[in-house]
mmCIF file of C-alpha atoms in Angstrom:
data_model
loop_
_atom_site.group_PDB
_atom_site.id
_atom_site.type_symbol
_atom_site.label_atom_id
_atom_site.label_comp_id
_atom_site.label_asym_id
_atom_site.label_seq_id
_atom_site.Cartn_x
_atom_site.Cartn_y
_atom_site.Cartn_z
ATOM 1 C CA MET A 160 34.929 -108.366 -44.719
ATOM 2 C CA ARG A 161 37.420 -105.997 -43.139
ATOM 3 C CA GLN A 162 35.923 -103.204 -41.059
ATOM 4 C CA LEU A 163 36.818 -99.703 -42.208
ATOM 5 C CA THR A 164 38.973 -97.571 -39.981
ATOM 6 C CA ALA A 165 37.630 -94.224 -38.764
ATOM 7 C CA VAL A 166 39.768 -92.376 -41.320
ATOM 8 C CA GLU A 167 38.627 -94.626 -44.177
ATOM 9 C CA SER A 168 35.015 -94.036 -43.173
ATOM 10 C CA ARG A 169 35.542 -90.268 -43.244
ATOM 11 C CA ILE A 170 37.099 -90.460 -46.708
ATOM 12 C CA ARG A 171 34.237 -92.652 -47.988
ATOM 13 C CA LYS A 172 31.699 -90.159 -46.651
ATOM 14 C CA ALA A 173 33.585 -87.270 -48.290
ATOM 15 C CA ARG A 174 33.664 -89.167 -51.602
ATOM 16 C CA THR A 175 29.883 -89.593 -51.421
ATOM 17 C CA THR A 176 29.410 -85.889 -50.701
ATOM 18 C CA LEU A 177 31.472 -84.986 -53.749
ATOM 19 C CA LEU A 178 29.553 -87.417 -55.947
ATOM 20 C CA LEU A 179 26.184 -85.963 -54.923
ATOM 21 C CA ASP A 180 27.043 -82.259 -54.695
ATOM 22 C CA HIS A 181 29.958 -81.988 -57.144
ATOM 23 C CA PRO A 182 29.612 -84.864 -59.637
ATOM 24 C CA PHE A 183 32.566 -83.722 -61.768
ATOM 25 C CA PHE A 184 35.007 -84.232 -58.904
ATOM 26 C CA GLY A 185 33.113 -87.134 -57.360
ATOM 27 C CA THR A 186 32.938 -89.208 -60.545
ATOM 28 C CA LEU A 187 36.658 -88.841 -61.189
ATOM 29 C CA LEU A 188 37.593 -89.564 -57.588
ATOM 30 C CA PHE A 189 36.286 -93.127 -57.850
ATOM 31 C CA ARG A 190 39.093 -93.823 -60.333
ATOM 32 C CA LEU A 191 41.631 -93.517 -57.489
ATOM 33 C CA ALA A 192 42.129 -96.423 -55.096
ATOM 34 C CA GLY A 193 42.659 -95.230 -51.538
ATOM 35 C CA LYS A 194 45.934 -96.326 -49.887
ATOM 36 C CA GLU A 195 46.891 -95.461 -46.334
ATOM 37 C CA THR A 196 50.567 -94.584 -45.873
ATOM 38 C CA SER A 197 52.840 -92.664 -43.534
ATOM 39 C CA SER A 198 55.420 -91.996 -46.261
ATOM 40 C CA VAL A 199 53.572 -88.858 -47.414
ATOM 41 C CA GLU A 200 52.849 -85.969 -45.083
ATOM 42 C CA THR A 201 49.396 -85.136 -46.456
ATOM 43 C CA MET A 202 47.925 -86.786 -49.546
ATOM 44 C CA ALA A 203 49.348 -87.681 -52.939
ATOM 45 C CA THR A 204 48.244 -89.259 -56.202
ATOM 46 C CA ASP A 205 49.927 -90.786 -59.219
ATOM 47 C CA GLY A 206 46.697 -91.019 -61.209
ATOM 48 C CA VAL A 207 46.140 -94.612 -60.046
ATOM 49 C CA SER A 208 46.152 -94.434 -56.254
ATOM 50 C CA LEU A 209 45.106 -91.880 -53.657
ATOM 51 C CA PHE A 210 47.731 -92.045 -50.913
ATOM 52 C CA PHE A 211 46.676 -90.513 -47.606
ATOM 53 C CA ASN A 212 48.312 -90.046 -44.237
ATOM 54 C CA PRO A 213 45.739 -90.769 -41.477
ATOM 55 C CA ALA A 214 47.346 -88.190 -39.176
ATOM 56 C CA PHE A 215 46.787 -85.494 -41.797
ATOM 57 C CA VAL A 216 43.186 -86.547 -42.449
ATOM 58 C CA ASP A 217 42.491 -86.284 -38.711
ATOM 59 C CA THR A 218 43.442 -82.583 -38.802
ATOM 60 C CA LEU A 219 40.797 -81.753 -41.435
ATOM 61 C CA ALA A 220 37.241 -80.647 -40.842
ATOM 62 C CA ALA A 221 34.648 -82.559 -42.868
ATOM 63 C CA SER A 222 34.255 -79.727 -45.396
ATOM 64 C CA GLU A 223 38.038 -79.363 -45.749
ATOM 65 C CA LEU A 224 38.427 -83.088 -46.419
ATOM 66 C CA VAL A 225 35.909 -82.825 -49.261
ATOM 67 C CA GLY A 226 37.863 -79.900 -50.716
ATOM 68 C CA VAL A 227 41.221 -81.645 -50.393
ATOM 69 C CA LEU A 228 39.866 -84.706 -52.240
ATOM 70 C CA ALA A 229 38.609 -82.449 -55.041
ATOM 71 C CA HIS A 230 42.033 -80.804 -55.129
ATOM 72 C CA GLU A 231 43.756 -84.155 -55.344
ATOM 73 C CA VAL A 232 41.657 -85.540 -58.188
ATOM 74 C CA LEU A 233 42.221 -82.383 -60.225
ATOM 75 C CA HIS A 234 45.908 -83.288 -60.511
ATOM 76 C CA PRO A 235 45.343 -86.276 -62.832
ATOM 77 C CA ALA A 236 42.285 -84.601 -64.401
ATOM 78 C CA LEU A 237 44.625 -81.848 -65.613
ATOM 79 C CA GLN A 238 47.319 -84.428 -66.508
ATOM 80 C CA HIS A 239 49.752 -83.068 -63.929
ATOM 81 C CA HIS A 240 50.997 -86.614 -63.254
ATOM 82 C CA THR A 241 52.156 -87.022 -66.861
ATOM 83 C CA ARG A 242 53.408 -83.514 -67.685
ATOM 84 C CA ARG A 243 56.280 -82.863 -65.265
ATOM 85 C CA GLY A 244 59.089 -83.920 -67.598
ATOM 86 C CA ASN A 245 62.459 -83.034 -66.077
ATOM 87 C CA ARG A 246 61.098 -80.216 -63.930
ATOM 88 C CA SER A 247 61.832 -80.069 -60.202
ATOM 89 C CA PRO A 248 59.179 -82.184 -58.401
ATOM 90 C CA ASN A 249 58.923 -79.670 -55.556
ATOM 91 C CA ARG A 250 58.485 -76.628 -57.741
ATOM 92 C CA TRP A 251 56.166 -78.534 -60.090
ATOM 93 C CA ASN A 252 53.917 -79.335 -57.139
ATOM 94 C CA GLU A 253 53.835 -75.675 -56.156
ATOM 95 C CA ALA A 254 52.891 -74.669 -59.683
ATOM 96 C CA CYS A 255 50.183 -77.337 -59.891
ATOM 97 C CA ASP A 256 48.714 -76.285 -56.537
ATOM 98 C CA TYR A 257 48.600 -72.635 -57.611
ATOM 99 C CA ALA A 258 46.717 -73.738 -60.739
ATOM 100 C CA ILE A 259 44.268 -76.008 -58.887
ATOM 101 C CA ASN A 260 43.324 -74.284 -55.645
ATOM 102 C CA PRO A 261 41.368 -71.385 -57.209
ATOM 103 C CA LEU A 262 39.262 -73.928 -59.126
ATOM 104 C CA VAL A 263 38.380 -75.773 -55.928
ATOM 105 C CA LEU A 264 37.492 -72.552 -54.102
ATOM 106 C CA ASP A 265 35.495 -71.210 -57.068
ATOM 107 C CA ALA A 266 33.450 -74.431 -56.976
ATOM 108 C CA GLY A 267 32.302 -73.454 -53.485
ATOM 109 C CA LEU A 268 34.465 -75.995 -51.670
ATOM 110 C CA SER A 269 36.624 -75.387 -48.608
ATOM 111 C CA LEU A 270 40.369 -75.822 -48.220
ATOM 112 C CA PRO A 271 42.581 -75.662 -45.128
ATOM 113 C CA LYS A 272 44.198 -72.369 -44.193
ATOM 114 C CA GLY A 273 47.552 -71.532 -45.730
ATOM 115 C CA VAL A 274 47.051 -73.257 -49.091
ATOM 116 C CA LEU A 275 48.820 -71.872 -52.150
ATOM 117 C CA VAL A 276 46.647 -69.199 -53.773
ATOM 118 C CA ASP A 277 47.941 -66.206 -55.713
ATOM 119 C CA LYS A 278 45.780 -64.054 -57.963
ATOM 120 C CA ARG A 279 48.772 -63.507 -60.278
ATOM 121 C CA PHE A 280 48.504 -67.103 -61.431
ATOM 122 C CA ARG A 281 44.745 -67.303 -61.919
ATOM 123 C CA GLY A 282 43.845 -69.005 -65.191
ATOM 124 C CA MET A 283 47.447 -70.001 -66.004
ATOM 125 C CA SER A 284 48.652 -73.492 -66.822
ATOM 126 C CA ALA A 285 50.988 -75.225 -64.376
ATOM 127 C CA GLU A 286 53.822 -74.945 -66.916
ATOM 128 C CA ARG A 287 53.563 -71.186 -67.118
ATOM 129 C CA ILE A 288 53.277 -70.821 -63.339
ATOM 130 C CA TYR A 289 56.342 -73.034 -62.943
ATOM 131 C CA ASN A 290 58.361 -70.704 -65.146
ATOM 132 C CA LEU A 291 57.206 -67.638 -63.249
ATOM 133 C CA LEU A 292 58.036 -68.963 -59.786
ATOM 134 C CA ASP A 293 61.242 -67.794 -58.153
ATOM 135 C CA ALA A 294 64.171 -69.946 -59.283
ATOM 136 C CA GLU A 295 65.382 -70.083 -55.679
ATOM 137 C CA GLN A 296 62.547 -72.499 -54.925
ATOM 138 C CA ASN A 297 64.058 -75.022 -57.306
ATOM 139 C CA ASP A 298 66.441 -76.815 -54.964
ATOM 140 C CA LYS A 299 64.439 -77.820 -51.922
ATOM 141 C CA ALA A 300 63.832 -81.148 -50.267
ATOM 142 C CA GLY A 301 61.126 -82.255 -52.669
ATOM 143 C CA ASP A 302 63.608 -82.543 -55.523
ATOM 144 C CA LYS A 303 64.453 -86.036 -54.280
ATOM 145 C CA GLN A 304 61.109 -87.539 -55.213
ATOM 146 C CA SER A 305 60.994 -91.305 -55.456
ATOM 147 C CA SER A 306 60.905 -93.002 -58.833
ATOM 148 C CA ARG A 307 57.666 -93.571 -60.718
ATOM 149 C CA GLY A 308 55.375 -96.231 -59.371
ATOM 150 C CA SER A 309 57.086 -96.784 -56.006
ATOM 151 C CA ASP A 310 55.136 -98.993 -53.568
ATOM 152 C CA ASP A 311 56.199 -96.638 -50.766
ATOM 153 C CA PRO A 312 55.815 -93.185 -52.380
ATOM 154 C CA VAL A 313 57.677 -90.131 -51.205
ATOM 155 C CA ALA A 314 55.859 -86.951 -52.153
ATOM 156 C CA PRO A 315 57.612 -83.593 -52.508
ATOM 157 C CA ILE A 316 57.270 -81.427 -49.414
ATOM 158 C CA THR A 317 55.681 -78.116 -50.326
ATOM 159 C CA VAL A 318 54.946 -75.290 -47.913
ATOM 160 C CA GLY A 319 51.186 -74.815 -48.110
ATOM 161 C CA GLY A 320 50.785 -78.142 -49.898
ATOM 162 C CA ILE A 321 47.785 -80.278 -48.988
ATOM 163 C CA GLY A 322 47.870 -82.972 -51.659
ATOM 164 C CA GLN A 323 50.828 -83.675 -53.883
ATOM 165 C CA VAL A 324 51.104 -85.070 -57.387
ATOM 166 C CA LEU A 325 53.427 -87.968 -58.186
ATOM 167 C CA ASP A 326 54.530 -89.076 -61.619
ATOM 168 C CA ALA A 327 52.303 -91.620 -63.326
ATOM 169 C CA PRO A 328 53.621 -95.147 -62.652
ATOM 170 C CA GLU A 329 55.783 -96.763 -65.305
ATOM 171 C CA PRO A 330 54.459 -100.158 -66.461
ATOM 172 C CA LYS A 331 56.084 -103.074 -64.622
ATOM 173 C CA PHE A 332 54.438 -105.850 -66.620
ATOM 174 C CA ALA A 333 53.463 -106.291 -70.261
ATOM 175 C CA GLU A 334 49.766 -105.929 -69.469
ATOM 176 C CA ASP A 335 50.269 -102.626 -67.614
ATOM 177 C CA LYS A 336 49.305 -99.410 -69.345
ATOM 178 C CA ASP A 337 52.082 -97.067 -70.426
ATOM 179 C CA ILE A 338 52.107 -93.350 -69.572
ATOM 180 C CA ALA A 339 50.398 -92.323 -72.822
ATOM 181 C CA GLU A 340 47.581 -94.832 -72.256
ATOM 182 C CA GLN A 341 47.092 -93.608 -68.697
ATOM 183 C CA ALA A 342 46.857 -90.032 -69.971
ATOM 184 C CA ARG A 343 44.289 -91.028 -72.613
ATOM 185 C CA ASP A 344 42.205 -92.879 -70.030
ATOM 186 C CA TRP A 345 42.058 -89.788 -67.851
ATOM 187 C CA GLN A 346 41.162 -87.611 -70.823
ATOM 188 C CA ILE A 347 38.204 -89.866 -71.629
ATOM 189 C CA ALA A 348 37.166 -89.964 -67.971
ATOM 190 C CA VAL A 349 37.277 -86.159 -67.749
ATOM 191 C CA GLU A 350 35.087 -85.819 -70.846
ATOM 192 C CA GLN A 351 32.567 -88.245 -69.339
ATOM 193 C CA ALA A 352 32.629 -86.382 -66.006
ATOM 194 C CA GLN A 353 32.026 -83.101 -67.825
ATOM 195 C CA THR A 354 29.008 -84.576 -69.597
ATOM 196 C CA LEU A 355 27.604 -85.941 -66.348
ATOM 197 C CA SER A 356 28.089 -82.668 -64.459
ATOM 198 C CA LYS A 357 26.450 -80.696 -67.294
ATOM 199 C CA ILE A 358 23.404 -82.957 -67.139
ATOM 200 C CA ALA A 359 23.265 -82.350 -63.397
ATOM 201 C CA GLY A 360 23.737 -78.625 -63.962
ATOM 202 C CA LYS A 361 26.793 -78.572 -61.720
ATOM 203 C CA VAL A 362 29.792 -77.775 -63.918
ATOM 204 C CA PRO A 363 32.572 -76.332 -61.713
ATOM 205 C CA ALA A 364 33.504 -72.771 -62.629
ATOM 206 C CA GLY A 365 36.742 -72.368 -64.567
ATOM 207 C CA VAL A 366 37.435 -76.076 -64.995
ATOM 208 C CA GLU A 367 36.716 -76.188 -68.730
ATOM 209 C CA ARG A 368 39.042 -73.249 -69.309
ATOM 210 C CA SER A 369 41.761 -74.941 -67.253
ATOM 211 C CA LEU A 370 41.300 -78.201 -69.144
ATOM 212 C CA PHE A 371 41.779 -76.314 -72.399
ATOM 213 C CA ALA A 372 44.886 -74.587 -71.028
ATOM 214 C CA ALA A 373 46.264 -77.944 -69.918
ATOM 215 C CA ALA A 374 45.736 -79.437 -73.364
ATOM 216 C CA GLU A 375 47.337 -76.399 -74.987
ATOM 217 C CA ALA A 376 50.312 -76.579 -72.639
ATOM 218 C CA ASN A 377 50.984 -80.111 -73.881
ATOM 219 C CA ILE A 378 51.568 -78.745 -77.373
ATOM 220 C CA ASP A 379 55.224 -78.180 -78.201
ATOM 221 C CA TRP A 380 55.110 -74.576 -79.422
ATOM 222 C CA ARG A 381 58.529 -74.972 -81.041
ATOM 223 C CA GLU A 382 57.341 -77.829 -83.227
ATOM 224 C CA LEU A 383 54.134 -75.962 -84.021
ATOM 225 C CA LEU A 384 56.098 -72.831 -84.934
ATOM 226 C CA ARG A 385 58.377 -74.823 -87.236
ATOM 227 C CA ARG A 386 55.429 -76.569 -88.853
ATOM 228 C CA SER A 387 53.529 -73.313 -89.369
ATOM 229 C CA TRP A 388 56.647 -71.664 -90.735
ATOM 230 C CA SER A 389 57.314 -74.535 -93.128
ATOM 231 C CA GLU A 390 53.714 -74.611 -94.371
ATOM 232 C CA ALA A 391 53.675 -70.852 -94.954
ATOM 233 C CA LEU A 392 56.864 -70.655 -97.006
ATOM 234 C CA PRO A 393 56.770 -71.317 -100.751
ATOM 235 C CA ALA A 394 58.200 -74.551 -102.038
ATOM 236 C CA ASP A 395 58.340 -76.190 -105.435
ATOM 237 C CA TYR A 396 58.893 -79.659 -106.802
ATOM 238 C CA SER A 397 61.775 -80.601 -109.073
ATOM 239 C CA TRP A 398 62.809 -83.775 -110.903
ATOM 240 C CA MET A 399 66.409 -82.604 -110.519
ATOM 241 C CA ARG A 400 66.216 -83.622 -106.852
ATOM 242 C CA PRO A 401 64.297 -86.918 -106.619
ATOM 243 C CA ASN A 402 62.596 -87.738 -103.369
ATOM 244 C CA ARG A 403 65.094 -90.144 -101.762
ATOM 245 C CA ARG A 404 62.500 -91.527 -99.345
ATOM 246 C CA HIS A 405 60.953 -93.502 -102.225
ATOM 247 C CA LEU A 406 64.068 -94.485 -104.222
ATOM 248 C CA TRP A 407 64.376 -97.844 -102.456
ATOM 249 C CA ARG A 408 60.950 -98.768 -103.840
ATOM 250 C CA GLY A 409 62.063 -97.972 -107.393
ATOM 251 C CA LEU A 410 59.861 -94.856 -107.476
ATOM 252 C CA TYR A 411 61.417 -91.685 -108.865
ATOM 253 C CA LEU A 412 59.214 -88.887 -107.501
ATOM 254 C CA PRO A 413 59.984 -85.178 -107.586
ATOM 255 C CA GLY A 414 61.569 -83.698 -104.484
ATOM 256 C CA ILE A 415 60.822 -80.405 -102.744
ATOM 257 C CA THR A 416 63.280 -77.629 -103.493
ATOM 258 C CA ARG A 417 63.991 -74.869 -101.000
ATOM 259 C CA ASP A 418 66.951 -72.877 -102.237
ATOM 260 C CA GLY A 419 66.448 -70.264 -99.581
ATOM 261 C CA VAL A 420 63.581 -67.819 -99.225
ATOM 262 C CA GLY A 421 63.275 -64.129 -99.816
ATOM 263 C CA GLU A 422 62.666 -61.652 -97.010
ATOM 264 C CA ILE A 423 61.168 -62.394 -93.603
ATOM 265 C CA VAL A 424 59.766 -59.874 -91.125
ATOM 266 C CA VAL A 425 59.885 -60.557 -87.367
ATOM 267 C CA ALA A 426 57.835 -58.122 -85.245
ATOM 268 C CA VAL A 427 58.385 -57.987 -81.468
ATOM 269 C CA ASP A 428 55.661 -56.537 -79.245
ATOM 270 C CA CYS A 429 57.422 -54.204 -76.772
ATOM 271 C CA SER A 430 54.359 -53.180 -74.767
ATOM 272 C CA GLY A 431 55.400 -55.367 -71.827
ATOM 273 C CA SER A 432 53.389 -58.428 -72.842
ATOM 274 C CA VAL A 433 56.480 -60.590 -73.465
ATOM 275 C CA ASN A 434 58.795 -61.536 -70.598
ATOM 276 C CA ALA A 435 62.556 -62.010 -70.863
ATOM 277 C CA ARG A 436 62.337 -65.811 -70.796
ATOM 278 C CA GLN A 437 59.837 -65.935 -73.654
ATOM 279 C CA LEU A 438 61.907 -63.466 -75.668
ATOM 280 C CA SER A 439 65.014 -65.601 -75.182
ATOM 281 C CA LEU A 440 63.243 -68.837 -76.151
ATOM 282 C CA PHE A 441 61.664 -67.201 -79.199
ATOM 283 C CA GLU A 442 65.003 -65.755 -80.316
ATOM 284 C CA ALA A 443 66.734 -69.128 -80.013
ATOM 285 C CA GLU A 444 64.009 -70.912 -81.996
ATOM 286 C CA ILE A 445 63.902 -68.234 -84.698
ATOM 287 C CA ARG A 446 67.675 -68.472 -85.085
ATOM 288 C CA SER A 447 67.485 -72.235 -85.473
ATOM 289 C CA ILE A 448 64.707 -72.018 -88.059
ATOM 290 C CA LEU A 449 66.482 -69.320 -90.040
ATOM 291 C CA GLU A 450 69.645 -71.406 -90.263
ATOM 292 C CA GLY A 451 67.683 -74.056 -92.122
ATOM 293 C CA GLN A 452 65.513 -71.738 -94.235
ATOM 294 C CA ARG A 453 68.326 -69.422 -95.416
ATOM 295 C CA PRO A 454 66.298 -66.229 -95.997
ATOM 296 C CA GLU A 455 67.871 -63.509 -98.080
ATOM 297 C CA ARG A 456 67.100 -60.871 -95.464
ATOM 298 C CA VAL A 457 65.380 -60.669 -92.066
ATOM 299 C CA HIS A 458 63.754 -57.419 -90.906
ATOM 300 C CA VAL A 459 63.137 -57.142 -87.156
ATOM 301 C CA LEU A 460 60.570 -54.570 -86.028
ATOM 302 C CA TYR A 461 60.182 -53.395 -82.420
ATOM 303 C CA PHE A 462 56.771 -51.867 -81.854
ATOM 304 C CA ASP A 463 53.994 -50.936 -79.443
ATOM 305 C CA THR A 464 51.590 -48.358 -80.916
ATOM 306 C CA GLN A 465 54.251 -47.532 -83.509
ATOM 307 C CA VAL A 466 57.423 -49.045 -84.919
ATOM 308 C CA HIS A 467 60.213 -47.676 -82.730
ATOM 309 C CA LYS A 468 63.244 -49.425 -84.164
ATOM 310 C CA THR A 469 64.178 -51.777 -86.980
ATOM 311 C CA ASP A 470 67.154 -54.057 -87.572
ATOM 312 C CA VAL A 471 68.109 -55.832 -90.777
ATOM 313 C CA TYR A 472 70.040 -59.090 -90.929
ATOM 314 C CA SER A 473 71.474 -60.601 -94.092
ATOM 315 C CA TYR A 474 71.783 -64.331 -94.707
ATOM 316 C CA GLY A 475 74.156 -65.936 -92.208
ATOM 317 C CA GLU A 476 73.955 -63.182 -89.587
ATOM 318 C CA PRO A 477 72.525 -64.414 -86.255
ATOM 319 C CA ILE A 478 69.636 -62.251 -85.098
ATOM 320 C CA CYS A 479 69.712 -60.663 -81.654
ATOM 321 C CA LEU A 480 66.459 -59.302 -80.253
ATOM 322 C CA THR A 481 66.783 -56.030 -78.285
ATOM 323 C CA PRO A 482 63.297 -54.646 -77.529
ATOM 324 C CA ALA A 483 62.627 -50.914 -77.490
ATOM 325 C CA GLY A 484 59.397 -49.131 -76.683
ATOM 326 C CA GLY A 485 56.578 -49.590 -74.172
ATOM 327 C CA GLY A 486 52.919 -48.689 -73.914
ATOM 328 C CA GLY A 487 49.846 -49.957 -75.740
ATOM 329 C CA THR A 488 49.772 -52.257 -78.742
ATOM 330 C CA ASP A 489 48.711 -51.580 -82.317
ATOM 331 C CA PHE A 490 49.670 -54.088 -84.999
ATOM 332 C CA ARG A 491 48.711 -51.905 -87.941
ATOM 333 C CA PRO A 492 51.960 -49.848 -88.013
ATOM 334 C CA CYS A 493 53.916 -53.063 -88.672
ATOM 335 C CA PHE A 494 51.844 -53.877 -91.742
ATOM 336 C CA HIS A 495 52.070 -50.237 -92.868
ATOM 337 C CA TRP A 496 55.857 -50.373 -92.467
ATOM 338 C CA VAL A 497 56.094 -53.444 -94.709
ATOM 339 C CA GLU A 498 53.987 -51.688 -97.336
ATOM 340 C CA GLU A 499 55.745 -48.323 -97.128
ATOM 341 C CA HIS A 500 59.208 -49.860 -97.388
ATOM 342 C CA GLN A 501 58.046 -52.143 -100.196
ATOM 343 C CA VAL A 502 59.428 -55.220 -98.464
ATOM 344 C CA PRO A 503 58.555 -58.361 -100.459
ATOM 345 C CA ALA A 504 57.706 -60.239 -97.289
ATOM 346 C CA GLN A 505 57.471 -63.997 -97.632
ATOM 347 C CA MET A 506 56.081 -64.035 -94.090
ATOM 348 C CA VAL A 507 55.590 -61.864 -90.994
ATOM 349 C CA VAL A 508 56.066 -63.471 -87.567
ATOM 350 C CA PHE A 509 54.811 -61.636 -84.465
ATOM 351 C CA LEU A 510 55.852 -62.240 -80.856
ATOM 352 C CA THR A 511 52.960 -60.814 -78.834
ATOM 353 C CA ASP A 512 50.078 -61.509 -76.448
ATOM 354 C CA LEU A 513 47.638 -60.394 -79.192
ATOM 355 C CA HIS A 514 46.155 -57.647 -76.990
ATOM 356 C CA GLY A 515 46.010 -54.856 -79.549
ATOM 357 C CA THR A 516 44.411 -53.444 -82.678
ATOM 358 C CA LEU A 517 44.507 -55.596 -85.795
ATOM 359 C CA PRO A 518 44.111 -54.309 -89.358
ATOM 360 C CA GLU A 519 40.667 -54.747 -90.881
ATOM 361 C CA GLU A 520 42.010 -56.499 -93.966
ATOM 362 C CA GLU A 521 44.226 -59.564 -94.054
ATOM 363 C CA PRO A 522 47.545 -59.020 -95.869
ATOM 364 C CA ASP A 523 48.430 -61.048 -98.949
ATOM 365 C CA TYR A 524 51.381 -62.748 -97.209
ATOM 366 C CA PRO A 525 51.318 -65.377 -94.426
ATOM 367 C CA VAL A 526 51.244 -64.193 -90.807
ATOM 368 C CA ILE A 527 52.225 -66.238 -87.757
ATOM 369 C CA TRP A 528 51.374 -65.068 -84.241
ATOM 370 C CA ALA A 529 53.664 -66.555 -81.571
ATOM 371 C CA SER A 530 51.261 -65.659 -78.784
ATOM 372 C CA THR A 531 52.012 -65.426 -75.062
ATOM 373 C CA GLY A 532 48.331 -64.721 -74.349
ATOM 374 C CA SER A 533 45.019 -66.516 -74.806
ATOM 375 C CA LEU A 534 43.404 -64.383 -77.532
ATOM 376 C CA ARG A 535 42.751 -65.472 -81.099
ATOM 377 C CA ALA A 536 43.500 -63.521 -84.273
ATOM 378 C CA SER A 537 41.084 -62.888 -87.139
ATOM 379 C CA PHE A 538 43.701 -64.118 -89.608
ATOM 380 C CA GLY A 539 47.014 -65.937 -89.639
ATOM 381 C CA GLN A 540 48.257 -68.936 -87.648
ATOM 382 C CA VAL A 541 48.387 -68.627 -83.849
ATOM 383 C CA VAL A 542 51.168 -70.553 -82.103
ATOM 384 C CA PRO A 543 50.493 -70.634 -78.319
ATOM 385 C CA MET A 544 53.556 -69.794 -76.204
ATOM 386 C CA ARG A 545 51.686 -69.308 -72.919
ATOM 387 C CA ALA A 546 53.440 -72.207 -71.248
ATOM 388 C CA ALA A 547 56.905 -70.974 -72.247
#
């Protein structure tokens, strides 16, 4: 049996400390196989292996090593290794570290000096933090990350980084698990670790909220908005347009008819709760949806505690959102405006963070809340845009 090196012994001792004192982190950490390497400056994980540079480990005090290991295992626990997409590896690592480090510190663990912590990002998902970071950080050395599953990994170099996240390895053989399977395995492991830590009475502060935010960030808000929109609009069945999906089977079933809808109301919260990027993304998606739905008329309301401005677009006119206002938020004036102007609204769609006063009674038309915040509404369908 091979004798452990001094660094390996320190890591084993730190793993044991986590398992006893912080079972959530400790249980998950045993899923990662330790691999010594000099190709990463600090530590890195792809959700399968824990790569560590012995020179870096030697710089850490015992308590800091425990904290860095907890930091590292949070990357796959929050699915950071499967959620990067086409984002810059370097900037993605920054965003992930900003999301993780407060959780480690709130759990009473120690981290080395100079780690990435910013109170602006507390409670945010890595996706939202990524979008808020300065675009100038996008083109640094870490953008040349090695491909998935490399035997000699190259982790992005991040100022203040102590443990990087690599993409989950692509399967090389038929028996290997694909990315989706790896993500599911970690989800199950996290649920089991949560159960174990609850039994021990040692659930780390803020982790459950971050796990929820991570799951929500995986939802494509565009698809959810389209689905909610489609479900809310009236449709009818007609034998004049048979359902072509079933014709090949000799079944003549009625098809759905959508010859355009009536009037739609889009309400934009101008209290400062929606940033320029979110406004632009929302506008582009609304335009795309409207092209397919062909509404007779679209009313756009700009409001805070009152409706400051309205625009009307007829069928075929592309909408252009130009916010006006500022201050608090009260949703009731929007519903009053619809009633006072006798608009036969097929639907009202809000772009807001949902921080405001809602009417006591639900209107008799569908309401969709494209929400940039974390609140829930007492009625209507909430489409989370927090990661946008």
